[in-house]
Coordinates of N, CA and C in Angstrom, one line a residue:
M76 N 7.1 117.8 75.3 CA 6.4 117.6 76.6 C 5.1 116.9 76.3
C77 N 4.8 115.8 77.0 CA 3.5 115.1 76.7 C 2.3 115.9 77.4
P78 N 1.2 115.9 76.7 CA 0.0 116.6 77.3 C -0.5 115.8 78.5
V79 N -1.0 116.5 79.4 CA -1.5 115.9 80.7 C -3.0 115.7 80.5
N80 N -3.4 114.4 80.7 CA -4.8 114.1 80.6 C -5.3 113.6 82.0
R81 N -6.1 114.5 82.6 CA -6.6 114.1 84.0 C -7.9 113.4 84.0
T82 N -8.4 113.0 82.8 CA -9.6 112.2 82.7 C -9.4 110.8 83.2
V83 N -10.2 110.3 84.1 CA -10.1 108.9 84.5 C -10.6 108.0 83.4
L84 N -9.8 107.1 82.9 CA -10.2 106.2 81.8 C -10.7 104.9 82.4
Y85 N -11.7 104.3 81.9 CA -12.3 103.1 82.4 C -12.6 102.1 81.3
L86 N -12.6 100.8 81.6 CA -12.9 99.8 80.7 C -13.5 98.6 81.5
V87 N -14.8 98.5 81.5 CA -15.5 97.6 82.4 C -16.5 96.7 81.7
G88 N -16.9 95.6 82.4 CA -17.9 94.8 81.8 C -19.3 95.4 82.0
W89 N -20.2 94.9 81.2 CA -21.6 95.5 81.1 C -22.6 94.4 81.1
T90 N -23.6 94.5 82.0 CA -24.6 93.5 82.0 C -25.6 93.8 80.9
I91 N -25.8 92.8 80.0 CA -26.6 92.9 78.8 C -28.1 92.9 79.2
T92 N -28.9 93.8 78.7 CA -30.3 93.9 78.9 C -31.1 93.6 77.6
D93 N -32.4 93.6 77.7 CA -33.2 93.4 76.4 C -32.9 94.6 75.5
V94 N -32.7 95.8 76.0 CA -32.5 97.0 75.2 C -31.1 96.8 74.4
D95 N -30.2 96.2 75.1 CA -28.9 96.0 74.5 C -29.0 94.9 73.3
E96 N -29.8 93.9 73.6 CA -30.0 92.9 72.6 C -30.7 93.4 71.4
Q97 N -31.6 94.3 71.6 CA -32.3 94.9 70.5 C -31.3 95.8 69.6
A98 N -30.4 96.4 70.3 CA -29.4 97.2 69.6 C -28.5 96.3 68.8
I99 N -28.1 95.2 69.4 CA -27.2 94.2 68.7 C -27.9 93.7 67.5
A100 N -29.2 93.4 67.6 CA -30.0 92.9 66.4 C -29.9 93.9 65.3
R101 N -29.8 95.2 65.5 CA -29.8 96.1 64.4 C -28.4 96.3 63.8
L102 N -27.4 95.7 64.3 CA -26.1 95.8 63.7 C -26.0 95.1 62.4
P103 N -25.5 95.8 61.3 CA -25.4 95.1 60.0 C -24.2 94.1 60.1
A104 N -24.3 93.2 59.1 CA -23.2 92.2 59.1 C -21.9 92.8 58.9
T105 N -21.8 93.9 58.2 CA -20.5 94.5 57.9 C -19.9 95.2 59.2
A106 N -20.7 95.3 60.2 CA -20.2 96.0 61.4 C -19.2 95.1 62.2
W107 N -19.4 93.8 62.0 CA -18.6 92.9 62.8 C -17.2 92.7 62.2
A108 N -16.1 92.7 63.0 CA -14.8 92.5 62.6 C -14.1 91.5 63.4
D109 N -13.1 90.8 62.9 CA -12.3 89.8 63.7 C -11.5 90.6 64.7
P110 N -11.5 90.1 66.0 CA -10.7 90.8 67.0 C -9.3 90.4 66.9
L111 N -8.5 91.1 67.8 CA -7.0 90.8 67.8 C -6.7 90.0 69.0
D112 N -5.7 89.1 68.9 CA -5.1 88.5 70.1 C -4.1 89.3 70.7
Q113 N -3.5 88.9 71.8 CA -2.5 89.7 72.5 C -1.2 90.0 71.8
D114 N -1.0 89.2 70.7 CA 0.2 89.4 69.9 C 0.0 90.3 68.6
G115 N -1.3 90.7 68.5 CA -1.6 91.5 67.3 C -2.2 90.8 66.1
G116 N -2.2 89.4 66.2 CA -2.8 88.7 65.1 C -4.3 88.6 65.2
L117 N -5.0 88.1 64.2 CA -6.4 88.0 64.2 C -6.8 86.8 64.9
Q118 N -7.9 86.9 65.7 CA -8.4 85.9 66.5 C -9.6 85.3 65.8
Q119 N -9.5 84.0 65.4 CA -10.6 83.4 64.6 C -11.7 82.9 65.5
G120 N -12.9 82.9 65.0 CA -14.1 82.4 65.7 C -14.8 83.4 66.6
Y121 N -14.3 84.6 66.6 CA -14.9 85.7 67.4 C -15.1 86.9 66.5
H122 N -16.0 87.8 67.0 CA -16.2 89.0 66.3 C -16.5 90.1 67.3
V123 N -16.1 91.4 66.9 CA -16.3 92.5 67.8 C -16.9 93.7 67.0
A124 N -17.7 94.5 67.6 CA -18.4 95.6 66.9 C -18.6 96.8 67.8
E125 N -18.7 97.9 67.2 CA -19.1 99.1 68.0 C -20.6 99.2 68.1
L126 N -21.1 99.4 69.3 CA -22.6 99.4 69.6 C -23.0 100.8 70.0
T127 N -22.2 101.7 70.1 CA -22.5 103.0 70.7 C -23.6 103.7 70.0
G128 N -23.5 103.8 68.7 CA -24.5 104.6 68.0 C -25.9 104.0 68.0
L129 N -26.0 102.7 68.3 CA -27.4 102.1 68.3 C -27.9 102.0 69.7
N130 N -27.2 102.3 70.7 CA -27.6 102.1 72.1 C -27.1 103.2 72.9
Q131 N -27.8 104.4 72.9 CA -27.3 105.6 73.6 C -28.5 106.2 74.4
R132 N -28.2 106.6 75.6 CA -29.3 107.2 76.4 C -28.8 108.6 76.9
A133 N -29.8 109.4 77.1 CA -29.5 110.8 77.4 C -28.7 111.0 78.7
D134 N -28.9 110.1 79.7 CA -28.3 110.3 81.0 C -27.0 109.6 81.1
W135 N -26.5 109.0 80.0 CA -25.2 108.4 80.1 C -24.0 109.4 80.1
P136 N -22.9 109.0 80.7 CA -21.7 110.0 80.7 C -21.3 110.3 79.3
D137 N -20.8 111.5 79.2 CA -20.3 112.0 77.9 C -19.1 111.1 77.5
G138 N -19.1 110.7 76.2 CA -17.9 110.0 75.7 C -18.0 108.5 76.0
M139 N -19.0 108.0 76.6 CA -19.1 106.5 76.9 C -19.4 105.8 75.6
R140 N -18.7 104.7 75.4 CA -18.9 103.8 74.3 C -19.2 102.4 74.8
L141 N -20.0 101.7 73.9 CA -20.3 100.3 74.2 C -19.7 99.5 73.0
L142 N -19.0 98.4 73.4 CA -18.4 97.5 72.4 C -18.9 96.1 72.7
V143 N -19.3 95.4 71.6 CA -19.9 94.1 71.8 C -19.0 93.0 71.2
R144 N -18.9 91.9 71.8 CA -18.1 90.8 71.4 C -19.0 89.6 71.3
R145 N -18.8 88.7 70.3 CA -19.7 87.5 70.1 C -18.8 86.3 69.9
V146 N -19.2 85.2 70.3 CA -18.5 83.9 70.2 C -19.5 82.8 70.1
R147 N -19.2 81.7 69.4 CA -20.1 80.6 69.4 C -20.1 80.0 70.8
P148 N -21.3 79.7 71.4 CA -21.4 79.3 72.7 C -20.8 77.9 72.9
S149 N -20.2 77.7 74.0 CA -19.7 76.3 74.3 C -20.7 75.6 75.1
A150 N -20.4 74.3 75.5 CA -21.4 73.5 76.2 C -21.8 74.2 77.6
R151 N -20.8 74.8 78.2 CA -21.1 75.4 79.5 C -21.9 76.6 79.4
H152 N -21.9 77.3 78.2 CA -22.7 78.5 78.0 C -24.2 78.2 77.7
R153 N -24.5 77.0 77.1 CA -25.8 76.8 76.5 C -26.9 76.9 77.5
K154 N -26.7 76.5 78.8 CA -27.8 76.5 79.7 C -28.1 77.9 80.2
N155 N -27.2 78.9 79.9 CA -27.5 80.3 80.4 C -27.7 81.2 79.2
L156 N -28.0 80.7 78.0 CA -28.2 81.6 76.9 C -29.6 82.2 77.0
T157 N -29.7 83.5 76.5 CA -31.0 84.1 76.4 C -31.7 83.7 75.2
A158 N -33.0 84.0 75.1 CA -33.7 83.6 73.9 C -33.1 84.2 72.6
F159 N -32.6 85.5 72.7 CA -32.0 86.1 71.6 C -30.7 85.4 71.2
E160 N -29.9 85.0 72.2 CA -28.6 84.3 71.9 C -28.9 82.9 71.3
T161 N -29.9 82.2 71.8 CA -30.3 80.9 71.2 C -30.7 81.1 69.8
R162 N -31.5 82.1 69.5 CA -32.0 82.3 68.1 C -30.9 82.7 67.2
T163 N -29.9 83.5 67.6 CA -28.8 83.9 66.7 C -27.7 83.0 66.6
G164 N -27.5 82.1 67.7 CA -26.4 81.2 67.7 C -25.1 81.7 68.2
W165 N -25.2 82.9 68.9 CA -24.0 83.5 69.4 C -24.1 83.9 70.9
K166 N -23.0 83.9 71.6 CA -22.9 84.3 73.0 C -22.3 85.7 72.9
Y167 N -23.0 86.7 73.5 CA -22.6 88.1 73.5 C -22.1 88.6 74.8
S168 N -21.1 89.5 74.8 CA -20.7 90.2 75.9 C -20.4 91.7 75.5
I169 N -20.6 92.6 76.5 CA -20.4 94.0 76.2 C -19.4 94.6 77.2
I170 N -18.6 95.5 76.7 CA -17.8 96.3 77.6 C -18.1 97.8 77.4
A171 N -18.0 98.6 78.5 CA -18.3 100.0 78.4 C -16.9 100.7 78.6
T172 N -16.7 101.7 77.9 CA -15.4 102.5 78.0 C -15.6 103.9 77.6
N173 N -14.7 104.8 78.1 CA -14.7 106.2 77.7 C -13.4 106.5 76.9
I174 N -12.7 105.4 76.5 CA -11.5 105.6 75.8 C -11.9 105.9 74.3
G175 N -11.5 107.1 73.9 CA -11.8 107.4 72.5 C -10.5 107.2 71.7
R176 N -9.4 107.8 72.1 CA -8.1 107.6 71.5 C -7.1 107.9 72.5
M177 N -6.2 107.0 72.8 CA -5.1 107.2 73.7 C -3.9 107.8 73.1
W178 N -3.4 108.9 73.7 CA -2.4 109.7 73.1 C -1.1 108.8 72.8
G179 N -0.6 108.9 71.6 CA 0.6 108.2 71.3 C 0.5 106.7 70.9
I180 N -0.7 106.2 70.9 CA -1.0 104.8 70.6 C -1.8 104.7 69.4
A181 N -1.2 104.3 68.3 CA -2.0 104.3 67.0 C -3.0 103.2 67.1
G182 N -4.2 103.4 66.6 CA -5.3 102.5 66.5 C -6.0 102.2 67.8
S183 N -5.7 103.0 68.9 CA -6.3 102.7 70.2 C -7.8 103.0 70.2
H184 N -8.3 103.7 69.2 CA -9.7 104.0 69.2 C -10.5 102.9 68.6
H185 N -9.9 101.9 67.9 CA -10.6 100.9 67.2 C -11.2 99.9 68.2
P186 N -12.4 99.4 68.0 CA -13.0 98.4 68.9 C -12.1 97.1 69.1
Q187 N -11.4 96.7 68.0 CA -10.5 95.5 68.1 C -9.4 95.7 69.1
W188 N -8.8 96.9 69.1 CA -7.7 97.2 70.1 C -8.3 97.3 71.5
L189 N -9.4 97.9 71.7 CA -10.0 98.0 73.0 C -10.5 96.7 73.6
D190 N -11.0 95.8 72.6 CA -11.4 94.5 73.0 C -10.2 93.7 73.6
A191 N -9.0 93.8 72.9 CA -7.8 93.1 73.3 C -7.4 93.6 74.6
L192 N -7.5 94.9 74.8 CA -7.1 95.5 76.1 C -8.0 95.0 77.2
A193 N -9.3 94.9 77.0 CA -10.2 94.4 78.0 C -9.9 93.0 78.4
R194 N -9.6 92.2 77.4 CA -9.3 90.8 77.7 C -8.0 90.6 78.5
A195 N -7.1 91.6 78.4 CA -5.9 91.5 79.2 C -6.1 91.7 80.7
H196 N -7.4 92.1 81.0 CA -7.7 92.3 82.4 C -7.7 91.0 83.2
A197 N -7.7 89.9 82.5 CA -7.7 88.6 83.2 C -6.5 88.5 84.2
V198 N -5.4 89.2 83.9 CA -4.2 89.1 84.8 C -4.5 89.9 86.0
V199 N -5.4 91.0 85.9 CA -5.7 91.8 87.1 C -6.6 90.9 88.0
E200 N -7.5 90.1 87.5 CA -8.3 89.3 88.3 C -7.5 88.2 88.9
D201 N -6.4 87.7 88.2 CA -5.6 86.7 88.8 C -4.8 87.3 90.0
R202 N -4.4 88.6 89.9 CA -3.7 89.2 91.0 C -4.6 89.4 92.2
V203 N -5.9 89.7 91.9 CA -6.8 89.8 93.0 C -7.0 88.5 93.8
R204 N -7.0 87.4 93.0 CA -7.1 86.1 93.6 C -5.9 85.8 94.4
A205 N -4.7 86.2 93.9 CA -3.4 86.0 94.7 C -3.4 86.8 95.9
G206 N -3.9 88.1 95.8 CA -4.0 89.0 97.0 C -4.8 88.4 98.1
K207 N -5.9 87.7 97.7 CA -6.8 87.1 98.7 C -6.0 85.9 99.4
A208 N -5.2 85.2 98.6 CA -4.3 84.2 99.2 C -3.3 84.7 100.2
M209 N -2.9 86.0 100.0 CA -1.9 86.7 100.8 C -2.5 87.3 102.1
G210 N -3.8 87.2 102.3 CA -4.4 87.7 103.5 C -5.6 88.6 103.3
L211 N -6.0 88.9 102.1 CA -7.1 89.8 101.9 C -8.5 89.2 102.1
R212 N -8.5 87.9 102.0 CA -9.8 87.2 102.1 C -10.6 87.5 103.4
N213 N -11.9 87.8 103.2 CA -12.8 87.9 104.4 C -12.4 89.1 105.3
Q214 N -11.7 90.1 104.8 CA -11.4 91.2 105.6 C -12.3 92.4 105.3
D215 N -12.8 93.1 106.2 CA -13.6 94.3 106.1 C -12.7 95.5 106.1
W216 N -12.8 96.3 105.0 CA -11.9 97.5 104.8 C -12.1 98.5 106.0
T217 N -13.4 98.7 106.4 CA -13.7 99.7 107.4 C -13.3 99.2 108.8
V218 N -13.2 97.8 109.0 CA -12.9 97.3 110.3 C -11.4 97.2 110.5
N219 N -10.6 96.8 109.5 CA -9.2 96.5 109.7 C -8.4 97.0 108.5
Q220 N -8.3 98.4 108.4 CA -7.5 98.9 107.3 C -6.0 98.6 107.3
C221 N -5.5 98.5 108.5 CA -4.0 98.2 108.7 C -3.7 96.8 108.2
W222 N -4.6 95.9 108.5 CA -4.4 94.5 108.0 C -4.4 94.4 106.5
I223 N -5.4 95.1 105.9 CA -5.5 95.1 104.4 C -4.3 95.8 103.8
L224 N -3.8 96.9 104.4 CA -2.6 97.5 103.8 C -1.4 96.6 103.9
A225 N -1.3 95.9 105.1 CA -0.1 95.0 105.3 C -0.2 93.8 104.3
A226 N -1.5 93.3 104.0 CA -1.6 92.2 103.1 C -1.3 92.6 101.7
N227 N -1.6 93.8 101.3 CA -1.3 94.3 100.0 C 0.2 94.5 99.8
L228 N 0.9 95.0 100.9 CA 2.3 95.2 100.9 C 3.0 93.8 100.7
G229 N 2.5 92.8 101.4 CA 3.0 91.5 101.3 C 2.9 90.9 99.9
H230 N 1.7 91.2 99.3 CA 1.5 90.8 97.9 C 2.4 91.4 96.9
D231 N 2.7 92.7 97.1 CA 3.6 93.5 96.2 C 5.0 92.9 96.4
L232 N 5.4 92.7 97.6 CA 6.8 92.1 97.8 C 6.9 90.8 97.2
D233 N 5.9 89.9 97.3 CA 5.9 88.6 96.7 C 6.1 88.8 95.1
C234 N 5.4 89.7 94.5 CA 5.5 89.9 93.1 C 6.9 90.4 92.7
W235 N 7.5 91.3 93.5 CA 8.8 91.8 93.2 C 9.9 90.8 93.4
V236 N 9.8 90.0 94.4 CA 10.7 88.9 94.6 C 10.8 88.0 93.4
R237 N 9.7 87.6 92.9 CA 9.6 86.7 91.8 C 10.2 87.4 90.5
L238 N 9.8 88.7 90.3 CA 10.3 89.4 89.2 C 11.8 89.7 89.2
L239 N 12.3 90.0 90.3 CA 13.8 90.4 90.4 C 14.7 89.3 90.6
T240 N 14.3 88.2 91.3 CA 15.2 87.1 91.6 C 14.9 85.8 91.1
L241 N 13.7 85.5 90.7 CA 13.3 84.2 90.2 C 12.8 84.2 88.8
H242 N 13.1 85.2 88.0 CA 12.6 85.4 86.6 C 13.1 84.3 85.7
D243 N 14.1 83.6 86.0 CA 14.6 82.5 85.2 C 14.4 81.1 85.8
Q244 N 13.6 81.1 86.8 CA 13.2 79.8 87.5 C 11.8 79.4 87.0
D245 N 11.7 78.5 86.1 CA 10.4 78.2 85.5 C 9.3 77.8 86.5
D246 N 9.7 77.1 87.5 CA 8.7 76.6 88.5 C 8.3 77.7 89.5
L247 N 9.0 78.8 89.6 CA 8.8 79.8 90.6 C 8.5 81.2 90.0
E248 N 8.7 81.4 88.7 CA 8.5 82.7 88.1 C 7.1 83.2 88.3
C249 N 6.1 82.2 88.1 CA 4.7 82.6 88.2 C 4.1 81.7 89.3
A250 N 4.8 81.4 90.4 CA 4.3 80.5 91.4 C 3.2 81.2 92.2
E251 N 2.3 80.3 92.7 CA 1.3 80.8 93.6 C 1.8 81.1 95.0
P252 N 1.1 82.0 95.8 CA 1.6 82.3 97.1 C 1.9 81.1 98.0
D253 N 1.1 80.1 97.9 CA 1.3 78.9 98.8 C 2.6 78.2 98.4
T254 N 2.9 78.1 97.1 CA 4.2 77.5 96.7 C 5.4 78.3 97.2
M255 N 5.3 79.6 97.1 CA 6.4 80.5 97.6 C 6.5 80.3 99.1
R256 N 5.4 80.2 99.8 CA 5.5 80.1 101.3 C 6.2 78.8 101.6
Y257 N 5.9 77.7 101.0 CA 6.4 76.4 101.3 C 7.9 76.3 100.9
R258 N 8.3 76.8 99.8 CA 9.7 76.7 99.3 C 10.6 77.7 99.9
L259 N 10.2 78.9 100.1 CA 11.1 80.0 100.4 C 10.7 80.7 101.7
Y260 N 9.5 81.2 101.8 CA 9.2 82.1 102.9 C 9.1 81.4 104.3
H261 N 8.8 80.1 104.3 CA 8.8 79.4 105.6 C 10.1 78.8 106.0
L262 N 11.1 78.9 105.1 CA 12.4 78.3 105.3 C 13.1 78.9 106.5
P263 N 13.4 78.1 107.6 CA 14.2 78.7 108.7 C 15.6 79.2 108.3
A264 N 15.9 80.4 108.4 CA 17.2 80.9 108.1 C 17.4 82.2 108.9
R265 N 18.7 82.6 109.1 CA 19.0 83.8 109.8 C 20.2 84.5 109.2
L266 N 20.2 85.8 109.3 CA 21.4 86.5 108.8 C 22.2 86.9 110.0
S267 N 23.5 86.6 109.9 CA 24.4 86.9 111.0 C 25.7 87.6 110.5
T268 N 26.4 88.3 111.4 CA 27.5 89.1 111.0 C 28.7 88.6 111.9
H269 N 29.9 88.4 111.2 CA 31.1 88.0 111.9 C 32.3 88.5 111.2
A270 N 33.1 89.2 111.9 CA 34.4 89.7 111.4 C 34.1 90.6 110.1
R271 N 33.1 91.4 110.3 CA 32.7 92.4 109.3 C 32.2 91.7 108.0
H272 N 31.7 90.5 108.1 CA 31.1 89.8 107.0 C 29.7 89.3 107.4
R273 N 28.9 89.3 106.4 CA 27.5 88.8 106.6 C 27.4 87.4 106.1
Y274 N 26.7 86.6 106.9 CA 26.5 85.2 106.6 C 25.0 84.8 106.6
L275 N 24.6 84.1 105.6 CA 23.2 83.6 105.6 C 23.2 82.2 106.0
R276 N 22.7 81.9 107.2 CA 22.7 80.6 107.8 C 21.4 79.9 107.4
I277 N 21.6 78.7 106.8 CA 20.4 78.1 106.2 C 20.6 76.6 106.3
D278 N 19.5 75.8 106.4 CA 19.6 74.4 106.4 C 20.0 73.8 105.0
R279 N 21.1 73.2 104.9 CA 21.6 72.7 103.6 C 20.7 71.6 103.1
T280 N 20.0 70.9 104.0 CA 19.2 69.7 103.5 C 17.9 70.1 102.9
W281 N 17.6 71.4 103.0 CA 16.3 71.9 102.5 C 16.4 71.8 100.9
P282 N 15.4 71.1 100.3 CA 15.5 70.9 98.8 C 15.7 72.1 98.0
W283 N 15.2 73.3 98.5 CA 15.3 74.5 97.7 C 16.2 75.5 98.3
A284 N 17.2 75.0 99.1 CA 18.2 75.9 99.7 C 18.9 76.7 98.7
Q285 N 19.4 76.1 97.6 CA 20.1 76.8 96.6 C 19.3 77.9 95.9
T286 N 18.0 77.6 95.7 CA 17.1 78.7 95.2 C 17.0 79.8 96.1
F287 N 16.9 79.6 97.4 CA 16.9 80.6 98.4 C 18.1 81.5 98.4
V288 N 19.3 80.8 98.3 CA 20.6 81.5 98.3 C 20.7 82.4 97.0
L289 N 20.2 81.8 95.9 CA 20.3 82.6 94.6 C 19.4 83.8 94.7
A290 N 18.2 83.7 95.2 CA 17.3 84.8 95.4 C 17.9 85.9 96.3
W291 N 18.5 85.4 97.4 CA 19.1 86.4 98.4 C 20.2 87.1 97.7
Q292 N 21.1 86.4 97.0 CA 22.3 87.0 96.4 C 21.8 88.1 95.4
R293 N 20.8 87.8 94.6 CA 20.3 88.7 93.6 C 19.7 89.9 94.3
L294 N 19.1 89.7 95.4 CA 18.5 90.9 96.1 C 19.6 91.8 96.6
I295 N 20.6 91.3 97.3 CA 21.6 92.1 97.8 C 22.5 92.8 96.7
D296 N 22.5 92.2 95.5 CA 23.3 92.7 94.4 C 22.5 93.9 93.7
L297 N 21.3 94.1 94.0 CA 20.5 95.1 93.4 C 21.1 96.5 93.7
P298 N 21.2 97.4 92.7 CA 21.7 98.7 93.1 C 20.9 99.5 94.1
A299 N 21.5 100.2 94.9 CA 20.8 101.0 95.9 C 20.0 102.1 95.3
L300 N 18.8 102.4 95.8 CA 18.0 103.5 95.3 C 18.6 104.8 95.7
A301 N 18.6 105.8 94.7 CA 19.2 107.1 95.0 C 18.3 107.8 96.0

């Protein structure tokens, strides 16, 4: 039986201050290690290090760690570099986390593993952007909770439709909400019943009619939930 951990784990970005840069400056060269890419290989041109021991304050939460990542600045970074970054020739970013070691995951305490986990959050930001396209944009949570709930349900259904029925359709597997609306969701169709048979009535001239039929067939073929 797996142990139950009720601690809320977090992994968030950290705004770098002068104090943080002073801590980074004290890191020895041996503290920096090559980070991992999402497939477990080494990522060249970047470095990651543990900053916790050099930058700790008494009022910080117990178990909080700081991890720093550096990369050679690109042209778009150069105008926003601090004096410290200009002097060292590196662009720095810091993440804060309370993850010490995740049960059952070897190496989860290493800065390289946590850095790769943090960079995987890009998919979360992409889903937030897609959620806004599904109706979340410019909505006030306290004003219209029902609308926000409905928009989130629509976003979830859109994700499940693509995962369960369009996983082998290269142009729709990762399609944006606007594309799904144009090709499938806005398509005039109706479900009718005749002689104990169900019929999907759809305009055959629609360019993606067959895709719609394929998705519908896969949905109705899914096993019923117990």
